[in-house]
Tab-separated table of C-alpha atoms in Angstrom:
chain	number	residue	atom	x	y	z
A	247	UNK	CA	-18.282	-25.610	-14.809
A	248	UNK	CA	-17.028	-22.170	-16.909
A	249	UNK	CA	-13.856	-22.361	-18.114
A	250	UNK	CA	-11.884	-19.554	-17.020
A	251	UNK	CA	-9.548	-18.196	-19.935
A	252	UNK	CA	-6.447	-16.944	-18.389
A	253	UNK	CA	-3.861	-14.518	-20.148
A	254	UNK	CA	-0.330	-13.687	-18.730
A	255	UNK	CA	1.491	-10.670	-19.994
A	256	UNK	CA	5.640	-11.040	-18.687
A	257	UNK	CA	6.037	-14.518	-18.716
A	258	UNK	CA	9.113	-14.851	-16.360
A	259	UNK	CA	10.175	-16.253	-12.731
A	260	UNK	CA	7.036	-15.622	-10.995
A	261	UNK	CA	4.648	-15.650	-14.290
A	262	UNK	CA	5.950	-19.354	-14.125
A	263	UNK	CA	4.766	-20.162	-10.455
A	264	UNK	CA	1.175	-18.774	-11.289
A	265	UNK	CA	0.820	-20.467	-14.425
A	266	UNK	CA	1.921	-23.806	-12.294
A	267	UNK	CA	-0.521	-23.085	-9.618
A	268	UNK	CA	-3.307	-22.128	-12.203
A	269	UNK	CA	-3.561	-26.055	-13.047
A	270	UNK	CA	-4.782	-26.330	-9.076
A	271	UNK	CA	-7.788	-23.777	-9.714
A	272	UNK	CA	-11.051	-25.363	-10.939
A	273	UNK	CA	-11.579	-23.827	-14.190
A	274	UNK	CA	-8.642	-22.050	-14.813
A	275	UNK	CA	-7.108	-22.599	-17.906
A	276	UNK	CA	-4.283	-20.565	-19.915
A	277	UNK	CA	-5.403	-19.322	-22.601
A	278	UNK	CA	-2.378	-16.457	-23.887
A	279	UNK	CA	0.834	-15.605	-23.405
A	280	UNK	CA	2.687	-11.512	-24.463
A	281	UNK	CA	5.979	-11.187	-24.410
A	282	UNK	CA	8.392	-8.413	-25.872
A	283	UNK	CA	9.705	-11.989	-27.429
A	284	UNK	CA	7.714	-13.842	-30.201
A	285	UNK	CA	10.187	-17.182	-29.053
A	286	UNK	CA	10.302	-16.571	-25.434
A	287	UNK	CA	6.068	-16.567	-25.570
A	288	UNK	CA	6.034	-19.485	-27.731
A	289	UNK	CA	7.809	-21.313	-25.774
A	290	UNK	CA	6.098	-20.353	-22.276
A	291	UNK	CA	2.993	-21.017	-24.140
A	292	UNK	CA	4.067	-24.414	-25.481
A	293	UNK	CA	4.756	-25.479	-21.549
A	294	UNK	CA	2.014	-24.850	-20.419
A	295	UNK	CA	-0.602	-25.614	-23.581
A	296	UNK	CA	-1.680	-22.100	-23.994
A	297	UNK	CA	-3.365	-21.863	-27.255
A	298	UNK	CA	-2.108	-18.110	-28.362
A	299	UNK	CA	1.583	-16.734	-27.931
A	300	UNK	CA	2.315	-13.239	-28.991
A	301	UNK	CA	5.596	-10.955	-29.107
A	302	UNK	CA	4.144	-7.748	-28.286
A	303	UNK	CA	1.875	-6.751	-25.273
A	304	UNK	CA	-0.437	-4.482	-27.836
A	305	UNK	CA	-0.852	-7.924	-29.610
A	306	UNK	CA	-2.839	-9.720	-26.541
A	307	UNK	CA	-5.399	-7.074	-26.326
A	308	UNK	CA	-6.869	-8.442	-29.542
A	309	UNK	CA	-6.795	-12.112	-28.909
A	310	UNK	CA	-10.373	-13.640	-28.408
A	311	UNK	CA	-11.484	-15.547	-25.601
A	312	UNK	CA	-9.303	-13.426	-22.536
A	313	UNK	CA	-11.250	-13.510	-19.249
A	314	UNK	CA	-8.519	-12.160	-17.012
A	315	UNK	CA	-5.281	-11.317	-17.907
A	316	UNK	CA	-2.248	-11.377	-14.652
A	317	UNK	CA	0.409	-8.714	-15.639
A	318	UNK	CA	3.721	-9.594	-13.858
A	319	UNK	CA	6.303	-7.534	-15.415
A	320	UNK	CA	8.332	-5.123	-13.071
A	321	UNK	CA	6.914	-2.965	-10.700
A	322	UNK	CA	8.122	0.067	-13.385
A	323	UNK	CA	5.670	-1.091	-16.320
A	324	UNK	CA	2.817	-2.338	-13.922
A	325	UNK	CA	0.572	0.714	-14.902
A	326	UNK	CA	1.237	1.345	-18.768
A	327	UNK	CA	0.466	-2.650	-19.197
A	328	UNK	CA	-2.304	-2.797	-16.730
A	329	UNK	CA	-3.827	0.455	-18.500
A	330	UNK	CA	-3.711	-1.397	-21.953
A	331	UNK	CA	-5.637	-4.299	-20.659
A	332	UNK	CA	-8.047	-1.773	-18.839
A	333	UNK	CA	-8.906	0.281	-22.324
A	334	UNK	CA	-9.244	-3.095	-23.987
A	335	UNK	CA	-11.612	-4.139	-21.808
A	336	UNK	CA	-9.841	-7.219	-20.169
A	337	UNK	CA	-10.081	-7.835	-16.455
A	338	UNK	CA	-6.470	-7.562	-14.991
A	339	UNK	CA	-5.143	-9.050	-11.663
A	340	UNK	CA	-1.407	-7.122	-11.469
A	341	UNK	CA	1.423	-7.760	-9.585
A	342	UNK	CA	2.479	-5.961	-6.502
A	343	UNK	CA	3.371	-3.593	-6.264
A	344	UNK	CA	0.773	-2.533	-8.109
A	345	UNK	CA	2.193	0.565	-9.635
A	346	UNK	CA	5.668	2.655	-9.099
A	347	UNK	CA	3.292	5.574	-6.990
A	348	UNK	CA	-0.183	6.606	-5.515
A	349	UNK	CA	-1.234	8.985	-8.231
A	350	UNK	CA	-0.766	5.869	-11.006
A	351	UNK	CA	-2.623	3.845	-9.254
A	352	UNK	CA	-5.512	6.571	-8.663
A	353	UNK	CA	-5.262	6.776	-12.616
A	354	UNK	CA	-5.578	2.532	-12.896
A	355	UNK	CA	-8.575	2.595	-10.479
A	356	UNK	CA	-10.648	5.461	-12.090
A	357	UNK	CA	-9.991	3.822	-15.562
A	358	UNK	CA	-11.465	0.483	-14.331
A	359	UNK	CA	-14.506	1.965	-12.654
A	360	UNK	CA	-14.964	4.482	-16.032
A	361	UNK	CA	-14.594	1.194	-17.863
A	362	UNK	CA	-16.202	-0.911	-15.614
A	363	UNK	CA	-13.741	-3.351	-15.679
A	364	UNK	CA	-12.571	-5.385	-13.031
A	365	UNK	CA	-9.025	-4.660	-12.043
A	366	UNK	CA	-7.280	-6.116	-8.360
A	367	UNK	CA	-3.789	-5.976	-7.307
A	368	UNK	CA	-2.167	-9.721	-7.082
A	369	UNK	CA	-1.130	-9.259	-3.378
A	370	UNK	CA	-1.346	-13.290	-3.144
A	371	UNK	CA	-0.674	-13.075	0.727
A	372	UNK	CA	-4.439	-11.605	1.560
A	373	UNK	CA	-6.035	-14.871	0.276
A	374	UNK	CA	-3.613	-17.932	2.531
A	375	UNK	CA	-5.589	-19.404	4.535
A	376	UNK	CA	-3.539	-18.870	7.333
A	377	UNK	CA	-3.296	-15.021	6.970
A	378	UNK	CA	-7.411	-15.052	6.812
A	379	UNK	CA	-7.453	-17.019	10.109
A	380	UNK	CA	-4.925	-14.570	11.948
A	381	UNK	CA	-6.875	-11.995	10.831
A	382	UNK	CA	-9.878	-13.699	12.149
A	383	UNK	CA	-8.410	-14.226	15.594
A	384	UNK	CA	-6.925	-10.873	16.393
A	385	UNK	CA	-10.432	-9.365	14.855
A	386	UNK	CA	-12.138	-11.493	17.769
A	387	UNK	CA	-9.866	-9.907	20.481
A	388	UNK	CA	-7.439	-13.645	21.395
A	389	UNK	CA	-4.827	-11.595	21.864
A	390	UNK	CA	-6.486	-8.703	23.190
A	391	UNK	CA	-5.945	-5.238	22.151
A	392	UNK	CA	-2.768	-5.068	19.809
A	393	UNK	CA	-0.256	-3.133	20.901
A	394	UNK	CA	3.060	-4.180	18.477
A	395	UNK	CA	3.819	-5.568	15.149
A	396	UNK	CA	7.345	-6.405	13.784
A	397	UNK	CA	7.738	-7.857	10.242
A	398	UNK	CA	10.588	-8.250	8.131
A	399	UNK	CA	11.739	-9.575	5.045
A	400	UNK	CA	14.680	-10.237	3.624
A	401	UNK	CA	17.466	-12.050	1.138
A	402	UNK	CA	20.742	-11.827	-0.300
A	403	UNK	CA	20.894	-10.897	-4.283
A	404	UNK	CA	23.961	-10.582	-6.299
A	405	UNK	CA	24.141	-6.796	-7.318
A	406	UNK	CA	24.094	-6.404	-10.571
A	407	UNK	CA	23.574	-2.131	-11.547
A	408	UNK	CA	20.909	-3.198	-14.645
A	409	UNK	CA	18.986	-6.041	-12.679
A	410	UNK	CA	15.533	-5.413	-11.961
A	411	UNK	CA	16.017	-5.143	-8.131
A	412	UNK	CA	18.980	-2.205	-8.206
A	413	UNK	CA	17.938	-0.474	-11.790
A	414	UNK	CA	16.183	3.129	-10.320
A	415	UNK	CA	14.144	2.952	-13.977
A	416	UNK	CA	12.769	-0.601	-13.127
A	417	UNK	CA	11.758	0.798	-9.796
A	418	UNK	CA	14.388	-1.279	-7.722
A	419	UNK	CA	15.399	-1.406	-4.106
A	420	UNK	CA	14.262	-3.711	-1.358
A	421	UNK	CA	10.737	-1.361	-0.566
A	422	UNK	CA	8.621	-1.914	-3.896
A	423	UNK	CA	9.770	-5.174	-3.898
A	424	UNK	CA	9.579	-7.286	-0.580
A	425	UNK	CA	9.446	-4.162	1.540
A	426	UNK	CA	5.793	-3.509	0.403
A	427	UNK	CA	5.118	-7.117	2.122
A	428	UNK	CA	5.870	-5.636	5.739
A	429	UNK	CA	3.568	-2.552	5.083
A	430	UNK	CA	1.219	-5.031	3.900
A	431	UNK	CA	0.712	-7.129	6.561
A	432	UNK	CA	0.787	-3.935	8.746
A	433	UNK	CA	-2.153	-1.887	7.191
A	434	UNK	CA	-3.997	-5.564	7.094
A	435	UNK	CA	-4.211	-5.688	10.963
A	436	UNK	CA	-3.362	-2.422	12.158
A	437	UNK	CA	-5.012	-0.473	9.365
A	438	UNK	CA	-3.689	2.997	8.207
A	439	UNK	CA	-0.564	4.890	10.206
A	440	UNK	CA	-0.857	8.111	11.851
A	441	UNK	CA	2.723	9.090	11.249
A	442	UNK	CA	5.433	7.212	9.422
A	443	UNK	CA	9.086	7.126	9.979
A	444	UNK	CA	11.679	5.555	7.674
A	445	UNK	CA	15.878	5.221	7.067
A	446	UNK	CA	17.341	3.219	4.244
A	447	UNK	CA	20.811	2.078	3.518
A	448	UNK	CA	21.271	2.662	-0.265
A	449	UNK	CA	23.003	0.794	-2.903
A	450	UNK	CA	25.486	2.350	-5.555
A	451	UNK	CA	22.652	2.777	-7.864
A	452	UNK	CA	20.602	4.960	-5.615
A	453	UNK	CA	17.809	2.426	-4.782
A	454	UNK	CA	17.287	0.734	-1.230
A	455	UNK	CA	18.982	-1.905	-0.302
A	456	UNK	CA	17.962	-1.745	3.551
A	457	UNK	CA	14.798	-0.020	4.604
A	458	UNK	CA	13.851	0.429	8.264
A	459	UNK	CA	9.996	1.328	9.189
A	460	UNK	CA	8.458	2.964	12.221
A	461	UNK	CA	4.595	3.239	12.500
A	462	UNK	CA	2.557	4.873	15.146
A	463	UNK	CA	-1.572	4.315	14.762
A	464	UNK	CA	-4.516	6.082	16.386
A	465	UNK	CA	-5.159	2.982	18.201
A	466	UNK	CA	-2.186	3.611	20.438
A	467	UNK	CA	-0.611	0.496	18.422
A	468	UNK	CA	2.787	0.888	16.807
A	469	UNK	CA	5.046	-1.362	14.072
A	470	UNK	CA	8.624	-1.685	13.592
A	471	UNK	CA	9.198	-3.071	9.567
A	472	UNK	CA	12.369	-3.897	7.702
A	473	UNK	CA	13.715	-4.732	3.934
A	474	UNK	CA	16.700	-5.987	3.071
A	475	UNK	CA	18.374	-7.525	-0.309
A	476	UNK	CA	21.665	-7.459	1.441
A	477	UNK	CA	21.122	-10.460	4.413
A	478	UNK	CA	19.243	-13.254	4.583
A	479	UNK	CA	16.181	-12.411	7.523
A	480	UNK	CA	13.725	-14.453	9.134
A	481	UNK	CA	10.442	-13.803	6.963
A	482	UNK	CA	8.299	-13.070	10.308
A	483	UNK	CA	5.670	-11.162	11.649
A	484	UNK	CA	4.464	-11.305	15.038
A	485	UNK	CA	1.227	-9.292	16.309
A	486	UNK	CA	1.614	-8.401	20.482
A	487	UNK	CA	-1.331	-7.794	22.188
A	488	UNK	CA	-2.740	-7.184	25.457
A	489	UNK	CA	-3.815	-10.984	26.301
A	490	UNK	CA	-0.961	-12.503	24.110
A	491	UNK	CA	0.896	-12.992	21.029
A	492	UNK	CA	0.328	-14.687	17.284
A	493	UNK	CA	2.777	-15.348	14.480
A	494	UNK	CA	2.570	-16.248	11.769
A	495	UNK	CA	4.245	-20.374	10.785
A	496	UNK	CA	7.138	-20.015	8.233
A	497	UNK	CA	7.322	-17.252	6.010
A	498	UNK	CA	4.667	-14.701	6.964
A	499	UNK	CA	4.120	-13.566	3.681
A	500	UNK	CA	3.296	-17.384	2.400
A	501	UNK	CA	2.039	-18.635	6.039
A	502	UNK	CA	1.862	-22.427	6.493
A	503	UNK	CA	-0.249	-21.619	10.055
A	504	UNK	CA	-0.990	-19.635	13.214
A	505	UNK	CA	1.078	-20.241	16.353
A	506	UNK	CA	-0.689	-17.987	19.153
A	507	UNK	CA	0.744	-17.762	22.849
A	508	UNK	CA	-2.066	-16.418	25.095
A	509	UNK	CA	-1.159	-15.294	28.785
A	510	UNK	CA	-1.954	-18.353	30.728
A	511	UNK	CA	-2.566	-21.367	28.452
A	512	UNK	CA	-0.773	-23.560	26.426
A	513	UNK	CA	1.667	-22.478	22.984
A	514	UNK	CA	-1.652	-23.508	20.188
A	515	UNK	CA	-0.222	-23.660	16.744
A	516	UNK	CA	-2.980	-24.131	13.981
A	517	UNK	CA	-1.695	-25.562	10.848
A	518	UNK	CA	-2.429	-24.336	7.525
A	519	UNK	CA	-0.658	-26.476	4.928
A	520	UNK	CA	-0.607	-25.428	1.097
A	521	UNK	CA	-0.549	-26.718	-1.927
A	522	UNK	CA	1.757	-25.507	-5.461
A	523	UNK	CA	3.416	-21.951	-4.502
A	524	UNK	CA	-0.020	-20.395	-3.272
A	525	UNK	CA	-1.139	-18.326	-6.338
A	526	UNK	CA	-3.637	-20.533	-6.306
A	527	UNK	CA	-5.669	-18.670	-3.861
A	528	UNK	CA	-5.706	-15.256	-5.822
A	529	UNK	CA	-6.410	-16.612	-9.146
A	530	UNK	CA	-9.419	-18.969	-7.726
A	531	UNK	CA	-10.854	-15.505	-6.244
A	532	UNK	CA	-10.723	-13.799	-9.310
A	533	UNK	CA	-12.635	-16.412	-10.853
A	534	UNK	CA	-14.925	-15.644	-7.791
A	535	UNK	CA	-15.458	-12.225	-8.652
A	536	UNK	CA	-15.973	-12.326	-12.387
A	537	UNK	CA	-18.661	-14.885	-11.974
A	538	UNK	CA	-20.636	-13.240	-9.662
A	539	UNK	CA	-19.806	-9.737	-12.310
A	540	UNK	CA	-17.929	-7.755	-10.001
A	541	UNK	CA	-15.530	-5.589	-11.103
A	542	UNK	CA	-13.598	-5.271	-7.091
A	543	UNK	CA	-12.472	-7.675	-4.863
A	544	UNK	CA	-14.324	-7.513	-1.468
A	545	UNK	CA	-11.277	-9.118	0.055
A	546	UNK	CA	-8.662	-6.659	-1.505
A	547	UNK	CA	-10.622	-3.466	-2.536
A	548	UNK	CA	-8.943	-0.869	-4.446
A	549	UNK	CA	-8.807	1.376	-1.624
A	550	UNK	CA	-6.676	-0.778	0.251
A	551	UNK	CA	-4.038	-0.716	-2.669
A	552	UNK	CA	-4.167	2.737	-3.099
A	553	UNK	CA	-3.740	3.420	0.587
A	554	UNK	CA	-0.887	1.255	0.277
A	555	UNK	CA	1.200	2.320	-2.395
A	556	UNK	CA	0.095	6.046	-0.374
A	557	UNK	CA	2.315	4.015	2.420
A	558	UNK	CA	5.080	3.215	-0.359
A	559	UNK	CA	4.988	7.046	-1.238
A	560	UNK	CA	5.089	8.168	2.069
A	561	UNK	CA	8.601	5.760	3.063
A	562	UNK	CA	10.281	7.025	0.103
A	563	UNK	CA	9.626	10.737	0.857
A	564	UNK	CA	11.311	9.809	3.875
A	565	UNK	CA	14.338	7.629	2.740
A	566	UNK	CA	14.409	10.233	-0.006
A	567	UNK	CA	14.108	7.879	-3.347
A	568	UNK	CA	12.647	8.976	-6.631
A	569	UNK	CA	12.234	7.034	-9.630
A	570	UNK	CA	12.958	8.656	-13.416
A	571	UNK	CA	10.284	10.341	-14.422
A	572	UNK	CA	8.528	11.175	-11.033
């Protein structure tokens, strides 16, 4: 079996998680680790036996061996260190959000195809098993037609003005963050909004700290979506359709199964039990795709993460939230 070479570029909380959940992928094996920190890499690197460690993120471009590289540093530097791994040539799977707007990530995606370089957003929800099976389900018609979606998402952080999730120049708030899993899950059944509709509570620094979602689709279907880092939520999604209704088990965004309530029968509840965190399942499908040399997942095309940071765009026009720079 190939030995996937795996490089991580941010090695903090949930850099950790993925290297954990790489030692469940057949193959995988890390291989580097970049931080801004020489220490803080050697040490990541150490816990995990990765064989290079390096203090700068310029620094991992030239290390030999790379076959993908995962880029989880804050939504804010998601395209300047994905680009670097593009124009070196390495394969990157980034973190979601994938960038801070649309028109970065229309720059990331026409570097990778002008490169030819496989590149994928790390939106580790579209590979569960138990997301693929609802998907499966609703695209068969057990429910019916759909008719209404409601997701939310939500926790309680200590504010702190400089932390990554209220700082406006690390892209904070509740949207880019756990919002974008709402819209996510949204555009995966429903597909793309005719109109959007959005409010937002915001915190002293400017950023989100609520974010309430209305979306109306061709179809006749609509969605209600919410984002908080002020109260803990429930973590659900429900689908409502014309024959019945599915949720999602547990978190929706990490779904342990598929509970569907269809007019007339019997509550069915399908379990879908993971192992490690669930990174697993991303990874092991990038390994997929390089070995059969493609440079796009079929699962999670480029489109689809274009469209949806065109979503992200679209709720912040609304709520009214800019970024420096933009």
């Amino acid at each position: 079996m190939r030995t996937f070479n795996w490089a991580i570029l941010g090695p903090g909380h949930i850099a950790r998680k993925f290297a954990e959940d790489l030692k469940l992928v057949p193959g995988a094996r890390l291989h580097a680790v970049a931080s801004r920190s020489l220490e803080r890499a050697q040490a990541f690197a150490a816990e995990f036996g990765a064989a290079h460690a390096v203090g700068s993120y310029e620094e991992l471009v030239a290390v030999p061996g790379i076959d993908a590289v995962y880029v989880a540093t804050p939504h804010s530097e998601h395209y300047a260190h994905a680009r670097l791994c593009l124009n070196g040539g390495l394969p990157v799977l980034c973190e979601k959000a994938f960038t801070q707007n649309a028109q970065q990530a229309q720059e990331l995606i026409a570097l990778a195809r002008a490169k030819g370089v496989f590149l994928m957003e790390a939106f580790w929800s579209r590979f569960f098993p138990a997301i693929i099976a609802a998907l499966a389900e609703v695209r068969a018609g057990r429910i019916g037609e759909v008719r209404h979606l409601v997701a939310d998402f939500g926790f309680i952080t200590d504010y702190k003005p400089e932390g990554r999730l209220f700082n406006p120049a690390l892209a904070g708030g509740s949207l880019l963050d756990i919002g974008v899993y709402p819209l996510f899950i949204s555009k995966l059944f429903l597909g793309t909004p005719a109109t959007v509709r959005a409010v937002a509570t915001p915190a002293p620094t400017g950023v989100d700290q609520n974010c309430a979602m209305a979306l109306a689709y061709a179809s006749g279907a609509t969605a209600t979506l919410f984002s908080t880092i002020a109260a803990t939520t429930e973590n659900r999604c429900v689908l409502y359709g014309t024959l019945g209704q599915l949720q999602l088990s547990g978190r929706f965004h990490a779904a342990t199964g598929v509970q569907l309530r269809l007019t007339g029968a019997a509550p069915e509840e399908i379990p879908y039990p993971i192992s490690g965190y669930g990174y697993h399942f991303e990874a092991a499908h990038v390994q997929e795709c390089l070995a059969q040399g493609l440079t796009e997942s079929p699962l999670l095309p480029l489109s689809f993460s274009l469209e949806l940071m065109e979503l992200l765009d679209a709720v912040r026009a609304q709520i009214g939230l800019r970024y420096p720079g933009e």
